Short mmCIF file of C-alpha atoms in Angstrom, two decimals:
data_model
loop_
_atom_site.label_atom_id
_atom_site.label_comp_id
_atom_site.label_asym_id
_atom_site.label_seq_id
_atom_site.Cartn_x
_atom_site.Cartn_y
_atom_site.Cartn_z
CA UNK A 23 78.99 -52.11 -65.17
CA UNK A 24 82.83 -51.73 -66.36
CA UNK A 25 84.16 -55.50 -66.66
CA UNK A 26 87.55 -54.14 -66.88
CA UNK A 27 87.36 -53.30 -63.34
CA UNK A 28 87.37 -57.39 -62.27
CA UNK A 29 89.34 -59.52 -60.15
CA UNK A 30 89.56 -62.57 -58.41
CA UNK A 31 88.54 -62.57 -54.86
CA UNK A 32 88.75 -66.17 -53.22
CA UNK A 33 87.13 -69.75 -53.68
CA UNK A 34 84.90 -70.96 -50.70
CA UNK A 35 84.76 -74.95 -50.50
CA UNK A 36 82.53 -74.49 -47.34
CA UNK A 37 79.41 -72.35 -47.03
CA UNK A 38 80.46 -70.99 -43.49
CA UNK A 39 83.63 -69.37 -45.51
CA UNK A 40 81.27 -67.49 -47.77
CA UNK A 41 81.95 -63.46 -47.78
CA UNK A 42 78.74 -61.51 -46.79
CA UNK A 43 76.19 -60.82 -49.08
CA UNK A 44 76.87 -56.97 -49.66
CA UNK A 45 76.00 -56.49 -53.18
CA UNK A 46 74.15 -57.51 -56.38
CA UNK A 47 75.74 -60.98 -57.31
CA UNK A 48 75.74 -62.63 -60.70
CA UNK A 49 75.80 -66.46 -60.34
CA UNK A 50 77.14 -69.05 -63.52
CA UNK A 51 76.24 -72.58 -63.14
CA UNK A 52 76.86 -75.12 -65.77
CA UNK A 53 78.45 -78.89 -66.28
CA UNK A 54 82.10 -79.24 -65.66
CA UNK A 55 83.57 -78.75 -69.29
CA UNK A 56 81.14 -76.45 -70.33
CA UNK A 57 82.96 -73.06 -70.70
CA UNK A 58 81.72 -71.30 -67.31
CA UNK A 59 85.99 -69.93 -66.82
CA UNK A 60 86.55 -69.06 -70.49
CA UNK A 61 82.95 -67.02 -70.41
CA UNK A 62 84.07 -65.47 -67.64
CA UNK A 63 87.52 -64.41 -69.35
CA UNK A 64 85.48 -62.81 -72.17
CA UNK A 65 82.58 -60.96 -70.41
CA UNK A 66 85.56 -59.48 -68.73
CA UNK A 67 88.27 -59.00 -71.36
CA UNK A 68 90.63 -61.13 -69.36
CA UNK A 69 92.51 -63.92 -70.41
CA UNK A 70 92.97 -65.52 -66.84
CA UNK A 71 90.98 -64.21 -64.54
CA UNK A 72 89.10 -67.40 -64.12
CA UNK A 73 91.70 -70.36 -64.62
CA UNK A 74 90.42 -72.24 -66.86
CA UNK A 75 91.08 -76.08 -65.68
CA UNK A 76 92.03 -78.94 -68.58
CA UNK A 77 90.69 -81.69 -65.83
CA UNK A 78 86.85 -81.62 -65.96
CA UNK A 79 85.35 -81.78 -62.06
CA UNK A 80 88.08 -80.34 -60.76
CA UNK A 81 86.64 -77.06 -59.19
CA UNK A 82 85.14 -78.32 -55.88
CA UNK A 83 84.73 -74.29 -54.84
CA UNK A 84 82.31 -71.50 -55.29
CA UNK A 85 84.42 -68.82 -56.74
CA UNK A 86 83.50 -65.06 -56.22
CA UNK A 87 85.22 -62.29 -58.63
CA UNK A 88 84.48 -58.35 -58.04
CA UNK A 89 83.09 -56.91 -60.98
CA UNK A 90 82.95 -53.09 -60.64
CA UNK A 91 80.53 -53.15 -57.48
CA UNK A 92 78.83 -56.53 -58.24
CA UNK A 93 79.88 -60.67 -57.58
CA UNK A 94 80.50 -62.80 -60.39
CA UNK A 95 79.64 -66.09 -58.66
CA UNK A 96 80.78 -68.81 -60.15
CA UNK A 97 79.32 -72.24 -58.96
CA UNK A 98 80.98 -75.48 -59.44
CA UNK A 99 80.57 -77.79 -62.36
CA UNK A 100 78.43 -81.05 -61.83
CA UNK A 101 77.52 -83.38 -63.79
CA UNK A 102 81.42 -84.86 -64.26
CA UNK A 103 81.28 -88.65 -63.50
CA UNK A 104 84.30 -89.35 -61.72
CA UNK A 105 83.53 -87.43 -59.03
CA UNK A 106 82.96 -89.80 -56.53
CA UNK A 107 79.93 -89.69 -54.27
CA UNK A 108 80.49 -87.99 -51.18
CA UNK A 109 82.32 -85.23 -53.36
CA UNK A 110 78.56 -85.06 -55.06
CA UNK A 111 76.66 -84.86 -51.69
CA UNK A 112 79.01 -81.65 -50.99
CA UNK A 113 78.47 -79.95 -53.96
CA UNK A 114 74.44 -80.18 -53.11
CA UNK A 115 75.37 -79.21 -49.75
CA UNK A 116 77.26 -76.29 -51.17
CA UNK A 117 74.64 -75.06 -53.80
CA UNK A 118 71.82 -75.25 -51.87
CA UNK A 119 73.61 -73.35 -48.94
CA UNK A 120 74.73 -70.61 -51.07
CA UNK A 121 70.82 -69.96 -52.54
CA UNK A 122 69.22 -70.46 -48.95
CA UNK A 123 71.47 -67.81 -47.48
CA UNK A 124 69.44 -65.43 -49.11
CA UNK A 125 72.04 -63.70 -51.11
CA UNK A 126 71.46 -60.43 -53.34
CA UNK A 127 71.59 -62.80 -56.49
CA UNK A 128 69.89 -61.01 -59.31
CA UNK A 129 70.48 -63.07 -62.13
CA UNK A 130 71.74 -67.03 -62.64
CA UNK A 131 73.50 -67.62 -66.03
CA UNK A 132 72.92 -71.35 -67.10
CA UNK A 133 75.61 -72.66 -69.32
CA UNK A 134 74.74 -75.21 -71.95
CA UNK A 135 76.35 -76.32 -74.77
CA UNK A 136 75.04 -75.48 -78.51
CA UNK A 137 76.04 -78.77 -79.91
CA UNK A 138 74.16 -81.18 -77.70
CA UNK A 139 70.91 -81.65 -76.43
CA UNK A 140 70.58 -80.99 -72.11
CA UNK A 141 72.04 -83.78 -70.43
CA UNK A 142 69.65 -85.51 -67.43
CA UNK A 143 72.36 -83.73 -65.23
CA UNK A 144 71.63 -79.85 -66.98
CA UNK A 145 67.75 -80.43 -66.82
CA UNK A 146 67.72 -81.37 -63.30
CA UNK A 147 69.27 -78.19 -62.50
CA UNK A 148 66.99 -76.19 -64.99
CA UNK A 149 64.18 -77.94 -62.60
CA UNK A 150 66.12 -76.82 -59.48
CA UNK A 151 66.01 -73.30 -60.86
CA UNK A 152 62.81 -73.48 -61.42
CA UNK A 153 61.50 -75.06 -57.90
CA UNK A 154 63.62 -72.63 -56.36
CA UNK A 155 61.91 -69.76 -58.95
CA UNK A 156 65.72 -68.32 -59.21
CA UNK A 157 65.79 -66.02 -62.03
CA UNK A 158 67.72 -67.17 -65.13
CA UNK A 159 69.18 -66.95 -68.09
CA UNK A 160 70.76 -69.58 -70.84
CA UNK A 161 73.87 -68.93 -72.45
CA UNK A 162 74.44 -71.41 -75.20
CA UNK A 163 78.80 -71.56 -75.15
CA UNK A 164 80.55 -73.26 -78.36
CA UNK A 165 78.95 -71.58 -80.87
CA UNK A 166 81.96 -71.32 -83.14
CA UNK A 167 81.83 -75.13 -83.46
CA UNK A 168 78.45 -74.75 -84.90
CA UNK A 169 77.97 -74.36 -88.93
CA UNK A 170 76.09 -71.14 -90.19
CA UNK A 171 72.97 -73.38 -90.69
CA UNK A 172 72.96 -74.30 -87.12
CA UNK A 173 73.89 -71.62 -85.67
CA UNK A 174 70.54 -69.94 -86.93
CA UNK A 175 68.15 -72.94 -85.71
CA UNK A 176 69.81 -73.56 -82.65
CA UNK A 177 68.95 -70.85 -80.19
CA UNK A 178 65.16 -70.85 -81.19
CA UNK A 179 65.22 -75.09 -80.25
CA UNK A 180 66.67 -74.09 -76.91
CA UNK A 181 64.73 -71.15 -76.31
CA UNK A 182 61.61 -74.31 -76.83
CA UNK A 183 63.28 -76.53 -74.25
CA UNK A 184 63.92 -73.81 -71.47
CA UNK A 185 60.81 -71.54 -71.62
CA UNK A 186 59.14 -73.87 -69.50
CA UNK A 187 61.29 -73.45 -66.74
CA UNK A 188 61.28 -70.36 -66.74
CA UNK A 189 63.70 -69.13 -68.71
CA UNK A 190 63.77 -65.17 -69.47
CA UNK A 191 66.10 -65.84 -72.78
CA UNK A 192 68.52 -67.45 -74.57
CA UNK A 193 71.83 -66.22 -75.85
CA UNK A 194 74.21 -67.95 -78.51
CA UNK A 195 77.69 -67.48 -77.35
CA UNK A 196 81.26 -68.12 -78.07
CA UNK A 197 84.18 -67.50 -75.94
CA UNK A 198 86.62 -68.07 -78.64
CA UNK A 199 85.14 -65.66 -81.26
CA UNK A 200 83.04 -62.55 -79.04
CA UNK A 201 79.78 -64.14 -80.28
CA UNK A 202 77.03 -63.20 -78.15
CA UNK A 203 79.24 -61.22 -75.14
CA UNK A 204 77.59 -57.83 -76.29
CA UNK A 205 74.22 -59.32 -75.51
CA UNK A 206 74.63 -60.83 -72.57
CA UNK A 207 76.44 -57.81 -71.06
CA UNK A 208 73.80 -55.81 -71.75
CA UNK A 209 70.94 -58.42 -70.57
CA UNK A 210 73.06 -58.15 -67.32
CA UNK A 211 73.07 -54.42 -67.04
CA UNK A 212 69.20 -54.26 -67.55
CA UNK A 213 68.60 -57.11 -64.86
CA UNK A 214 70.97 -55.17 -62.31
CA UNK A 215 69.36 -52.07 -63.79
CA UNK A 216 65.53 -53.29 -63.28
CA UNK A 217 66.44 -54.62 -60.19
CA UNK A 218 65.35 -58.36 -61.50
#
């Protein structure tokens, strides 16, 4: 997969308006403020190909980008508490839509962040994941804010907390600093590869 081939398609805020499933898609989910834009911007070596928003909750749309052949899919963020309710109820509407349509997803990136344990809000959707036996991986985003003595203990705690969900692994990232893009490239290329 060449990331430098990648650019911004549209953003669906309905799941009638969502292109047709016509290749392998790669789906990011996370909390709003986690990093899901700026991870974006690095797997691809672009600075703003996913805008990156200062106002957490504020991406209400199900963004797809073309990566060389594939879909970068990149969910909303929950989880942000001003977002009033019926905005809520169509983000579930939205979500579940996209994964009953039966779309050519191979491979859902969960977002967490390093510093703090799940929230109720991430663990309910590692149990969706799960229910829904979507295949997934956790990338752990923020790692630069961690100190070298937590940066070593910190992926083997998560990997704990997600295995039983299913997890297939857990990679330490950082957006700012490169950490951990190599390896979740690659885990990428081997789940498009494998045909995961």
């Amino acid at each position: 997969m060449n990331y430098q081939k990648a650019e911004f398609k549209a953003s669906y805020g309905l799941s009638s308006q969502l292109p047709e499933s016509d290749r392998p898609e790669f789906v990011f989910s996370g909390r709003s403020n986690v990093g899901k834009s700026s991870l974006i911007n690095r797997l691809c070596s672009r600075k703003n190909l996913a805008r990156v928003s200062s106002t957490p909750g504020k991406t209400a749309t199900i963004n797809f980008y073309t990566v060389d052949g594939v879909y970068f899919v990149d969910l909303p963020g929950y989880g942000y508490a001003k977002v009033s309710g019926a905005d809520r109820q169509r983000w579930d509407e939205l979500i579940n839509s996209y994964f009953d349509a039966g779309r050519q997803s191979v491979l859902l990136v969960q977002l967490l962040d390093c510093r703090h344990a799940p929230s109720a809000d991430d663990l309910q959707m590692l149990e969706y994941l799960h229910f829904r036996k979507i295949p997934f991986l956790v990338a752990l985003t923020k790692a630069d804010k961690l100190k070298k003595s937590e940066a070593a203990a910190v992926p083997a705690e998560f990997e704990a907390l997600c295995a039983p969900y299913g997890c297939k692994a857990v990679v330490l990232t950082s957006s700012e600093k490169g950490t951990g893009i190599p390896e979740l490239q690659a885990f990428l290329q081997s789940s498009l590869e494998s045909g995961e």
